[in-house]
Coordinates of N, CA and C in Angstrom, one line a residue:
Chain A
Q1 N -13.6 5.2 -11.8 CA -12.4 4.7 -11.6 C -12.8 4.3 -9.5
V2 N -12.9 3.0 -9.5 CA -12.9 2.8 -7.4 C -11.9 2.9 -6.9
Q3 N -12.1 3.6 -5.9 CA -11.0 3.8 -5.2 C -11.5 3.4 -3.6
L4 N -10.6 3.0 -2.7 CA -10.5 2.4 -1.6 C -9.9 2.7 -0.5
Q5 N -10.1 3.5 0.5 CA -9.1 3.8 1.3 C -9.5 3.3 2.9
E6 N -8.6 2.5 3.6 CA -9.0 1.7 4.5 C -8.5 3.1 5.8
S7 N -9.3 3.0 7.1 CA -9.0 3.6 8.2 C -9.2 3.1 9.5
G8 N -8.1 3.2 10.5 CA -8.8 2.6 11.6 C -7.2 2.6 12.2
P9 N -7.0 2.2 13.8 CA -6.2 2.2 14.6 C -4.8 1.2 14.2
G10 N -3.8 1.7 14.3 CA -2.4 0.6 13.9 C -2.2 -0.3 14.7
L11 N -2.7 0.1 16.2 CA -2.4 -0.7 17.2 C -3.7 -0.9 18.1
V12 N -3.7 -2.4 18.4 CA -4.8 -2.6 19.2 C -4.1 -3.7 20.1
K13 N -5.0 -2.9 21.7 CA -4.4 -4.2 22.5 C -4.9 -5.2 22.6
P14 N -4.3 -6.7 23.0 CA -5.3 -8.0 23.0 C -6.4 -8.0 24.0
S15 N -7.2 -8.6 23.3 CA -8.5 -9.0 24.0 C -9.7 -8.3 23.4
Q16 N -9.2 -6.9 22.7 CA -10.0 -5.4 22.6 C -10.1 -5.7 20.8
T17 N -11.3 -4.7 20.7 CA -11.4 -4.9 19.0 C -11.1 -4.4 18.3
L18 N -10.6 -5.0 17.2 CA -10.4 -4.2 15.7 C -11.5 -3.2 15.2
S19 N -11.7 -2.4 15.0 CA -12.4 -1.7 13.8 C -12.0 -0.8 12.5
L20 N -12.2 -1.6 11.9 CA -11.5 -0.6 10.4 C -12.9 -0.4 9.7
T21 N -12.5 0.9 8.9 CA -13.3 1.0 7.8 C -13.1 1.4 6.2
C22 N -13.8 1.2 5.6 CA -13.1 1.4 4.3 C -13.8 2.5 3.3
S23 N -13.5 3.4 3.1 CA -14.6 4.4 2.1 C -13.8 4.3 1.0
V24 N -15.1 4.5 0.1 CA -15.7 3.9 -1.3 C -15.9 5.1 -2.0
S25 N -15.2 5.5 -2.9 CA -15.5 6.4 -4.2 C -15.4 5.7 -5.5
G26 N -16.2 6.2 -6.1 CA -16.3 5.9 -7.6 C -17.4 4.4 -7.8
A27 N -18.0 4.3 -6.7 CA -18.8 2.9 -6.8 C -20.0 3.3 -5.9
S28 N -21.2 2.7 -5.8 CA -22.0 3.1 -4.9 C -22.4 1.5 -4.1
I29 N -22.0 1.6 -2.8 CA -22.0 0.6 -2.1 C -23.7 -0.2 -2.1
G30 N -24.5 0.3 -2.4 CA -25.6 0.4 -2.2 C -26.4 -0.4 -3.2
S31 N -25.7 -0.4 -4.6 CA -26.2 -0.3 -6.2 C -25.7 -1.7 -6.3
G32 N -25.1 -2.8 -5.7 CA -24.9 -4.0 -6.3 C -23.6 -4.1 -7.0
G33 N -23.7 -5.4 -7.5 CA -22.4 -5.5 -8.3 C -20.8 -6.1 -8.0
Y34 N -21.0 -5.7 -6.6 CA -19.8 -5.9 -6.0 C -19.6 -6.7 -4.8
Y35 N -19.1 -7.7 -4.2 CA -18.9 -7.9 -3.3 C -17.7 -7.0 -2.4
W36 N -18.2 -6.5 -1.4 CA -17.3 -5.4 -0.6 C -16.5 -6.6 0.6
T37 N -15.4 -6.5 0.0 CA -14.7 -7.7 0.6 C -13.7 -6.9 1.9
W38 N -13.1 -7.8 2.5 CA -12.2 -7.6 3.8 C -11.2 -9.0 3.4
I39 N -10.0 -8.8 3.3 CA -8.9 -9.5 2.8 C -7.6 -9.2 4.0
R40 N -6.6 -10.1 4.6 CA -5.9 -9.8 5.3 C -4.9 -10.5 4.8
Q41 N -3.4 -9.7 5.4 CA -1.8 -10.9 4.8 C -1.1 -10.5 6.3
H42 N -0.8 -11.8 6.7 CA 0.0 -12.0 7.5 C 1.6 -11.8 7.3
P43 N 2.4 -10.9 8.0 CA 3.8 -10.8 7.5 C 4.2 -11.8 6.9
G44 N 4.9 -11.6 5.3 CA 5.5 -12.7 4.9 C 4.6 -14.2 4.7
K45 N 3.3 -13.8 4.4 CA 2.5 -14.8 4.1 C 1.3 -14.5 2.9
G46 N 1.0 -15.4 3.0 CA -0.5 -15.5 1.6 C -1.6 -14.7 2.3
L47 N -2.5 -14.8 1.1 CA -4.1 -13.7 1.3 C -5.0 -14.4 2.1
E48 N -5.3 -14.2 2.8 CA -6.6 -14.8 3.5 C -8.0 -13.9 3.6
L49 N -8.7 -14.9 3.2 CA -10.0 -13.9 3.0 C -11.0 -13.6 4.3
I50 N -11.1 -12.8 4.5 CA -12.0 -12.3 6.0 C -13.4 -12.6 5.8
G51 N -13.9 -11.9 5.3 CA -15.4 -11.6 4.2 C -16.0 -10.9 3.7
Y52 N -17.2 -10.8 3.4 CA -17.4 -9.8 2.2 C -19.0 -9.4 2.7
I53 N -19.4 -8.4 2.0 CA -20.8 -8.0 2.4 C -21.1 -7.8 0.8
F54 N -22.9 -7.8 0.4 CA -23.4 -8.2 -0.8 C -24.6 -7.5 -0.5
Y55 N -25.1 -6.7 -1.7 CA -26.6 -5.7 -1.1 C -26.7 -6.0 0.1
I56 N -25.8 -5.1 0.6 CA -26.2 -4.5 2.3 C -26.2 -6.1 3.0
G57 N -27.6 -7.2 2.9 CA -27.3 -7.5 4.5 C -27.1 -9.1 4.2
N58 N -26.5 -9.5 3.3 CA -25.9 -10.6 2.8 C -24.4 -10.3 2.9
T59 N -23.9 -11.7 3.8 CA -22.4 -11.7 4.4 C -21.9 -13.0 4.4
Y60 N -20.8 -13.3 4.2 CA -19.9 -14.2 4.3 C -18.6 -13.9 4.7
Y61 N -18.5 -14.6 6.2 CA -17.4 -14.7 7.3 C -16.8 -15.9 7.5
N62 N -15.4 -15.8 7.3 CA -14.2 -16.7 7.5 C -14.9 -17.7 8.4
P63 N -14.8 -18.8 7.9 CA -15.1 -19.9 9.3 C -14.8 -20.0 10.7
S64 N -13.4 -19.2 10.4 CA -12.2 -19.4 11.6 C -12.3 -17.8 12.3
L65 N -13.1 -17.3 11.9 CA -13.2 -16.0 12.4 C -14.4 -15.3 13.0
K66 N -15.4 -16.6 12.4 CA -17.2 -16.0 12.3 C -17.6 -15.6 13.7
N67 N -17.1 -16.0 14.7 CA -17.7 -15.7 16.2 C -16.9 -14.2 16.7
R68 N -16.3 -14.0 15.9 CA -15.7 -12.7 16.3 C -15.8 -11.8 15.2
L69 N -16.6 -12.0 14.5 CA -16.2 -10.5 13.0 C -17.9 -10.3 12.4
T70 N -17.9 -9.1 12.3 CA -18.8 -8.7 11.8 C -18.3 -7.7 10.6
I71 N -19.2 -7.9 9.6 CA -19.3 -6.8 8.6 C -20.1 -5.9 8.1
L72 N -20.5 -4.4 8.2 CA -21.8 -4.1 7.7 C -21.4 -2.9 7.1
A73 N -22.5 -2.5 6.4 CA -22.5 -1.3 5.0 C -23.3 -0.4 5.4
D74 N -22.7 0.9 5.0 CA -23.5 2.1 5.8 C -23.3 3.2 4.1
T75 N -24.4 2.8 3.7 CA -24.9 3.2 2.4 C -24.8 4.8 2.6
F76 N -25.3 5.3 3.0 CA -25.3 7.3 3.9 C -24.0 7.4 3.4
N77 N -22.6 7.0 4.1 CA -21.5 7.3 3.8 C -20.7 6.5 2.7
N78 N -21.5 5.9 2.0 CA -21.0 4.7 1.1 C -19.2 4.4 1.5
E79 N -19.6 3.8 3.0 CA -18.2 3.0 3.4 C -18.9 1.6 4.0
F80 N -18.0 1.0 4.2 CA -18.0 -0.7 4.5 C -17.2 -1.1 6.0
S81 N -17.4 -1.5 6.4 CA -16.8 -1.7 8.1 C -16.5 -3.1 8.6
L82 N -15.4 -3.2 9.1 CA -14.9 -4.7 9.9 C -15.0 -4.5 11.4
K83 N -15.5 -5.6 12.0 CA -15.4 -5.5 13.4 C -14.5 -6.7 14.1
L84 N -13.7 -6.5 14.6 CA -12.8 -8.2 14.8 C -12.9 -7.9 16.8
T85 N -13.4 -8.7 17.0 CA -13.2 -8.9 18.9 C -12.4 -9.8 19.2
S86 N -12.2 -9.6 20.3 CA -11.2 -10.4 21.3 C -9.8 -10.8 20.5
V87 N -9.1 -9.6 19.9 CA -7.7 -9.9 19.1 C -6.8 -10.3 19.7
T88 N -6.2 -11.2 19.3 CA -4.6 -11.6 19.9 C -3.7 -11.3 18.8
A89 N -2.3 -11.8 19.1 CA -1.4 -11.5 18.4 C -1.3 -12.2 17.0
A90 N -2.3 -12.9 16.9 CA -2.3 -13.9 15.5 C -3.3 -13.3 14.5
D91 N -4.1 -11.9 15.0 CA -4.8 -10.7 14.0 C -3.7 -10.2 13.3
S92 N -2.3 -9.7 14.1 CA -1.8 -8.8 13.4 C -1.6 -9.3 12.3
A93 N -1.9 -8.3 11.0 CA -1.6 -7.9 9.8 C -1.9 -7.2 9.1
A94 N -1.8 -7.2 8.0 CA -1.9 -5.8 7.2 C -4.0 -6.3 6.1
Y95 N -4.5 -5.4 6.5 CA -6.1 -5.5 6.4 C -5.8 -4.5 4.9
Y96 N -6.8 -5.4 4.1 CA -7.1 -4.8 3.1 C -8.7 -4.7 2.9
C97 N -9.2 -3.5 2.4 CA -10.4 -3.9 1.5 C -10.5 -3.5 0.2
A98 N -11.7 -4.4 -0.3 CA -11.4 -4.5 -2.0 C -12.7 -5.0 -2.5
T99 N -12.8 -5.0 -3.8 CA -14.3 -5.3 -4.6 C -13.7 -6.2 -5.1
M100 N -14.7 -7.2 -4.8 CA -14.8 -8.3 -6.0 C -15.6 -8.7 -6.4
T101 N -15.9 -8.7 -7.6 CA -16.9 -8.8 -9.1 C -17.5 -9.8 -8.8
T102 N -18.6 -9.9 -9.4 CA -19.7 -11.4 -9.2 C -19.0 -12.2 -10.3
S103 N -17.6 -11.9 -10.7 CA -17.3 -13.2 -11.4 C -16.3 -13.9 -10.5
V104 N -16.1 -12.9 -9.3 CA -15.4 -13.6 -8.4 C -13.6 -13.6 -8.6
Y105 N -13.5 -12.1 -8.9 CA -12.6 -11.9 -9.3 C -12.0 -10.4 -8.3
I106 N -10.7 -10.3 -7.7 CA -10.7 -8.8 -7.1 C -10.2 -7.7 -8.0
D107 N -11.0 -6.8 -8.6 CA -10.2 -6.0 -9.4 C -10.1 -4.5 -8.6
H108 N -10.4 -4.0 -7.5 CA -9.7 -3.0 -7.0 C -9.6 -3.4 -5.5
W109 N -8.3 -2.9 -5.1 CA -7.9 -2.7 -3.3 C -7.5 -1.4 -2.6
G110 N -7.8 -1.5 -1.8 CA -7.0 -0.4 -0.7 C -5.7 -0.5 -1.0
Q111 N -5.1 0.5 -0.2 CA -3.6 0.7 -0.1 C -3.1 -0.5 1.3
G112 N -4.1 -0.8 1.7 CA -3.9 -1.6 3.3 C -3.5 -0.8 4.2
T113 N -3.7 -1.4 5.6 CA -3.2 -0.5 6.8 C -3.2 -1.9 7.8
L114 N -1.7 -1.6 8.5 CA -0.8 -2.9 9.1 C -1.7 -2.5 10.4
V115 N -2.4 -3.6 11.2 CA -2.8 -3.6 12.4 C -1.6 -4.5 13.2
S116 N -1.0 -3.9 14.5 CA -0.3 -4.5 15.3 C -1.4 -5.1 16.5
V117 N -1.4 -5.9 17.1 CA -2.0 -6.3 18.6 C -0.5 -6.7 19.3
S118 N -0.8 -5.7 20.5 CA 0.0 -5.8 21.4 C -0.4 -4.8 22.6
S119 N 0.3 -5.0 23.6 CA 0.3 -4.3 24.8 C 0.9 -3.3 25.0
Chain B
D1 N -13.4 -26.1 1.2 CA -12.8 -25.4 0.4 C -11.9 -26.0 -0.6
I2 N -12.0 -25.2 -1.8 CA -11.0 -25.6 -2.7 C -8.9 -25.4 -2.5
Q3 N -8.5 -26.1 -2.6 CA -7.0 -25.9 -2.2 C -6.5 -25.3 -3.5
M4 N -5.3 -24.4 -3.2 CA -5.1 -23.8 -4.6 C -3.3 -23.9 -4.0
T5 N -2.7 -24.9 -5.0 CA -1.1 -25.2 -4.8 C -0.7 -24.6 -6.2
Q6 N 0.8 -23.1 -5.6 CA 1.5 -22.9 -6.7 C 2.8 -23.5 -6.7
S7 N 3.5 -23.4 -7.5 CA 5.0 -24.1 -7.9 C 5.4 -23.2 -9.0
P8 N 7.0 -23.3 -8.7 CA 7.2 -22.9 -7.3 C 7.2 -22.4 -6.5
S9 N 7.8 -22.1 -5.4 CA 7.2 -21.0 -4.1 C 8.3 -19.7 -4.7
S10 N 9.5 -20.1 -5.3 CA 10.4 -19.1 -5.4 C 10.9 -19.1 -6.8
V11 N 11.5 -18.5 -7.8 CA 12.0 -18.3 -9.0 C 13.0 -16.8 -9.1
S12 N 14.2 -17.5 -9.6 CA 15.2 -16.2 -9.7 C 15.4 -16.6 -11.1
A13 N 15.3 -15.4 -12.6 CA 15.7 -15.3 -13.3 C 16.0 -14.0 -14.2
S14 N 16.5 -14.3 -15.1 CA 17.3 -12.8 -15.4 C 16.4 -11.9 -16.3
V15 N 16.9 -11.1 -16.5 CA 15.8 -9.8 -17.6 C 16.0 -10.4 -19.0
G16 N 14.9 -10.5 -19.3 CA 14.8 -11.3 -20.8 C 14.3 -12.6 -21.0
D17 N 14.5 -13.2 -19.5 CA 13.9 -14.6 -19.3 C 12.3 -15.3 -19.6
R18 N 11.8 -16.2 -20.2 CA 10.8 -16.6 -19.2 C 10.5 -17.5 -18.4
V19 N 9.2 -17.1 -17.5 CA 8.7 -17.7 -16.5 C 7.8 -17.8 -16.3
T20 N 7.5 -19.2 -16.0 CA 6.0 -20.0 -15.7 C 5.9 -20.5 -14.1
I21 N 5.0 -20.0 -13.7 CA 4.5 -20.4 -12.6 C 3.3 -21.3 -12.8
T22 N 3.2 -22.1 -12.2 CA 1.8 -22.9 -12.1 C 0.9 -22.8 -10.9
C23 N -0.2 -23.2 -11.3 CA -1.6 -23.3 -9.9 C -1.9 -24.5 -10.2
R24 N -2.6 -25.0 -9.2 CA -3.1 -26.4 -9.5 C -4.4 -26.6 -8.3
A25 N -5.4 -26.5 -8.9 CA -6.9 -26.6 -7.8 C -7.1 -27.9 -7.4
S26 N -7.6 -27.9 -6.3 CA -7.6 -29.4 -5.7 C -9.0 -29.8 -6.3
Q27 N -9.9 -29.3 -7.4 CA -10.9 -29.7 -7.9 C -11.0 -28.5 -9.2
T28 N -11.7 -29.1 -10.1 CA -12.0 -28.6 -11.4 C -12.4 -27.0 -10.6
V29 N -11.7 -25.7 -11.6 CA -12.5 -24.5 -11.1 C -13.0 -23.8 -12.6
Y30 N -12.9 -25.0 -13.6 CA -13.1 -24.6 -14.9 C -12.4 -23.2 -15.6
T31 N -12.4 -22.3 -15.8 CA -11.5 -21.0 -15.9 C -12.1 -20.1 -15.0
A32 N -12.2 -20.3 -13.8 CA -12.3 -19.2 -12.7 C -11.1 -18.9 -11.7
L33 N -10.0 -18.5 -12.7 CA -8.9 -18.5 -12.2 C -8.4 -16.9 -12.4
A34 N -7.5 -16.3 -11.4 CA -7.4 -15.2 -11.7 C -6.2 -15.1 -10.7
W35 N -5.0 -14.3 -11.5 CA -3.6 -14.0 -10.8 C -3.2 -12.7 -10.3
Y36 N -2.5 -12.3 -9.3 CA -2.3 -11.3 -9.3 C -0.8 -10.8 -8.6
Q37 N -0.6 -9.7 -8.7 CA 1.2 -9.5 -8.8 C 1.0 -8.5 -7.3
Q38 N 1.9 -9.0 -6.6 CA 2.1 -7.8 -5.3 C 3.6 -7.5 -5.3
K39 N 3.9 -6.3 -5.0 CA 4.9 -5.7 -4.8 C 5.3 -5.7 -3.4
P40 N 6.1 -5.0 -2.8 CA 6.5 -5.1 -1.4 C 5.6 -4.1 -1.2
G41 N 4.9 -4.0 0.0 CA 4.5 -2.8 0.8 C 3.7 -2.6 -0.1
E42 N 2.7 -3.2 -1.1 CA 1.9 -2.8 -1.9 C 0.5 -3.7 -1.8
A43 N -0.6 -3.4 -2.3 CA -1.3 -4.0 -2.4 C -1.5 -4.8 -3.8
P44 N -1.9 -6.0 -3.6 CA -2.1 -6.9 -4.7 C -2.8 -6.3 -5.8
K45 N -2.5 -6.4 -7.1 CA -3.0 -5.8 -8.1 C -3.3 -7.4 -9.3
L46 N -4.3 -7.1 -9.8 CA -5.1 -8.0 -10.8 C -4.6 -8.1 -11.8
L47 N -3.7 -8.9 -12.6 CA -3.3 -9.4 -13.5 C -4.2 -9.9 -14.8
I48 N -4.7 -11.2 -14.3 CA -5.9 -12.0 -15.2 C -6.7 -12.6 -14.3
Y49 N -7.7 -12.6 -15.4 CA -8.9 -13.4 -15.1 C -9.5 -14.3 -15.9
A50 N -10.4 -14.9 -15.6 CA -11.1 -15.9 -16.2 C -9.8 -16.6 -16.6
A51 N -8.7 -17.0 -16.4 CA -7.8 -17.9 -16.5 C -6.6 -17.2 -17.7
S52 N -7.1 -16.2 -18.6 CA -6.6 -15.9 -19.7 C -6.8 -14.5 -19.8
T53 N -7.6 -13.6 -19.5 CA -8.0 -12.3 -19.7 C -7.3 -11.6 -19.2
L54 N -6.2 -10.8 -19.7 CA -5.5 -9.7 -19.2 C -6.5 -8.7 -19.0
Q55 N -6.0 -8.2 -17.8 CA -6.9 -7.0 -17.1 C -6.4 -5.9 -18.2
T56 N -7.1 -4.9 -18.1 CA -6.6 -3.7 -18.3 C -5.9 -2.7 -18.2
G57 N -4.6 -2.6 -19.0 CA -3.2 -1.8 -18.6 C -2.2 -2.9 -18.4
V58 N -2.4 -4.2 -18.3 CA -1.5 -5.3 -17.9 C -0.5 -5.8 -18.9
P59 N 0.8 -5.5 -18.8 CA 1.6 -5.8 -20.4 C 1.4 -7.0 -20.7
S60 N 1.7 -6.9 -21.9 CA 1.1 -8.4 -22.9 C 2.2 -9.1 -22.7
R61 N 3.4 -9.1 -22.1 CA 4.2 -10.1 -21.6 C 4.0 -11.3 -21.1
F62 N 2.6 -10.5 -20.3 CA 1.9 -11.4 -19.1 C 1.0 -12.4 -19.7
S63 N 0.8 -13.7 -19.2 CA -0.3 -14.3 -20.6 C -0.7 -15.8 -19.5
G64 N -2.0 -15.9 -19.5 CA -2.3 -17.0 -18.4 C -3.0 -18.0 -19.2
S65 N -3.0 -19.1 -18.9 CA -3.6 -20.5 -19.9 C -4.1 -21.2 -18.6
G66 N -4.9 -22.4 -19.2 CA -5.5 -23.5 -18.5 C -6.8 -23.7 -18.3
S67 N -7.5 -24.6 -18.1 CA -8.2 -24.8 -17.2 C -8.9 -26.0 -16.8
G68 N -9.7 -26.2 -16.1 CA -10.1 -27.4 -15.1 C -9.1 -27.3 -13.5
T69 N -8.3 -28.0 -13.4 CA -7.7 -28.0 -12.2 C -5.8 -27.5 -12.5
D70 N -5.5 -27.4 -13.6 CA -4.1 -26.8 -14.0 C -4.3 -25.6 -15.1
F71 N -3.2 -24.6 -14.2 CA -3.3 -23.0 -14.9 C -1.8 -22.8 -14.9
T72 N -1.6 -21.7 -15.8 CA 0.3 -21.5 -15.9 C -0.2 -19.8 -16.0
L73 N 0.8 -19.3 -15.1 CA 0.9 -17.5 -15.9 C 2.2 -17.7 -16.2
T74 N 2.4 -16.7 -17.4 CA 3.7 -16.8 -17.8 C 4.1 -15.6 -18.3
I75 N 5.9 -15.2 -17.5 CA 5.8 -13.7 -18.1 C 7.1 -14.0 -19.7
S76 N 7.0 -13.6 -20.5 CA 7.7 -14.2 -21.7 C 8.6 -13.1 -21.6
R77 N 8.8 -12.1 -21.3 CA 10.3 -11.4 -21.2 C 10.3 -10.8 -19.9
L78 N 11.2 -11.7 -19.3 CA 11.0 -10.7 -17.9 C 12.1 -9.3 -17.7
Q79 N 11.0 -8.5 -17.3 CA 11.4 -7.0 -16.9 C 11.9 -7.0 -15.5
A80 N 12.5 -6.0 -15.1 CA 13.2 -5.7 -13.5 C 11.9 -5.5 -12.7
A81 N 10.8 -4.8 -13.3 CA 9.9 -4.3 -12.7 C 9.0 -5.5 -12.6
D82 N 9.4 -6.7 -12.9 CA 8.1 -7.8 -12.5 C 9.0 -8.5 -11.3
S83 N 9.8 -8.1 -10.6 CA 10.0 -8.3 -9.2 C 9.1 -8.3 -8.5
A84 N 8.1 -9.3 -8.1 CA 7.3 -9.3 -7.4 C 6.8 -11.0 -6.6
T85 N 5.8 -10.8 -5.9 CA 5.2 -12.2 -5.9 C 3.5 -12.4 -6.6
Y86 N 3.6 -13.5 -7.1 CA 2.7 -14.1 -7.9 C 1.6 -14.3 -7.0
F87 N 0.1 -14.7 -6.4 CA -0.6 -15.4 -6.4 C -1.9 -15.9 -7.5
C88 N -2.3 -16.8 -7.5 CA -3.5 -17.5 -8.2 C -4.6 -17.5 -7.3
Q89 N -5.9 -17.2 -7.5 CA -7.0 -17.2 -6.8 C -8.0 -18.2 -7.5
Q90 N -8.8 -19.0 -6.9 CA -9.8 -19.4 -7.5 C -11.0 -19.0 -7.5
G91 N -11.8 -18.3 -8.7 CA -13.1 -18.2 -8.4 C -14.7 -18.9 -8.7
D92 N -14.7 -20.1 -8.7 CA -15.5 -20.9 -8.7 C -16.3 -21.2 -7.9
R93 N -15.8 -21.7 -7.1 CA -16.7 -21.8 -5.6 C -16.4 -21.2 -4.3
F94 N -17.6 -20.8 -3.9 CA -17.1 -19.8 -2.5 C -16.8 -20.7 -1.4
P95 N -16.0 -20.3 -0.6 CA -15.3 -19.0 -0.6 C -14.1 -19.1 -1.9
P96 N -13.8 -17.8 -2.4 CA -12.9 -17.9 -3.3 C -11.3 -18.4 -2.3
T97 N -10.6 -18.9 -2.6 CA -9.1 -19.3 -2.0 C -8.1 -19.3 -2.9
F98 N -6.9 -18.7 -2.1 CA -5.5 -18.2 -2.5 C -4.6 -19.3 -3.1
G99 N -3.7 -19.2 -3.9 CA -2.5 -19.9 -3.6 C -1.5 -19.1 -2.6
H100 N -0.6 -19.7 -2.5 CA 0.4 -19.5 -1.0 C 1.3 -18.3 -1.9
G101 N 1.7 -18.7 -3.1 CA 2.4 -17.4 -3.7 C 3.3 -17.8 -4.3
T102 N 4.6 -17.5 -5.1 CA 5.4 -17.6 -5.8 C 6.1 -16.0 -6.1
T103 N 7.4 -16.5 -5.5 CA 8.2 -14.8 -5.6 C 9.0 -14.9 -6.8
V104 N 8.9 -14.1 -7.6 CA 9.8 -13.9 -8.5 C 10.9 -12.8 -8.3
E105 N 12.5 -13.2 -8.4 CA 13.4 -12.5 -8.2 C 13.8 -12.1 -9.7
V106 N 14.5 -10.9 -10.0 CA 15.0 -10.8 -11.4 C 16.5 -10.1 -10.9
K107 N 17.5 -11.1 -11.4 CA 18.6 -11.2 -11.4 C 19.3 -9.8 -11.8

């Protein structure tokens, strides 16, 4: 059973960098088969795909975040990460890491981590 | 990107009722359609994929149908535990996109 756990600060100051890590168990990031995905949800709103990494080097970034976003995979520690620079209050949201299958549905989710951008 | 439109945005029904939620895609997604359930404070949970395939462990009162641009999620006999927000998501074209959600309230 794949399990995912997000970690990172719950509070980030405006203009700083948000860094989150997703620890994975029950599957190997380096083995393919999944898109290792980040999704966020603003309070009371819908789901927004942030981006994903696939086969380590292949990434997709939401165009609205592309200039500020980096998603990396660490096969040694079996985790993947998100870095979002120059954050503003609009980046305050619940952030989820997830596994998206090659059939493009999301079958495992982390519990989510709430991030607030505030001075 | 493919736009996904759900209706209604919210519905209130009684235990035992049949509830139907619709999802319309801005272009055909064939049967590449998933449904998720999200309860307050929790992560979404996959209910249905490939438009009509029930994820393991999901109660049989949930069903999905449709193809092309029009899809439905049906809860045949609503239970109190079904109080949640439901999202559809298309997986035919990258990037995958979500509907805005339908909140189901159990009276």
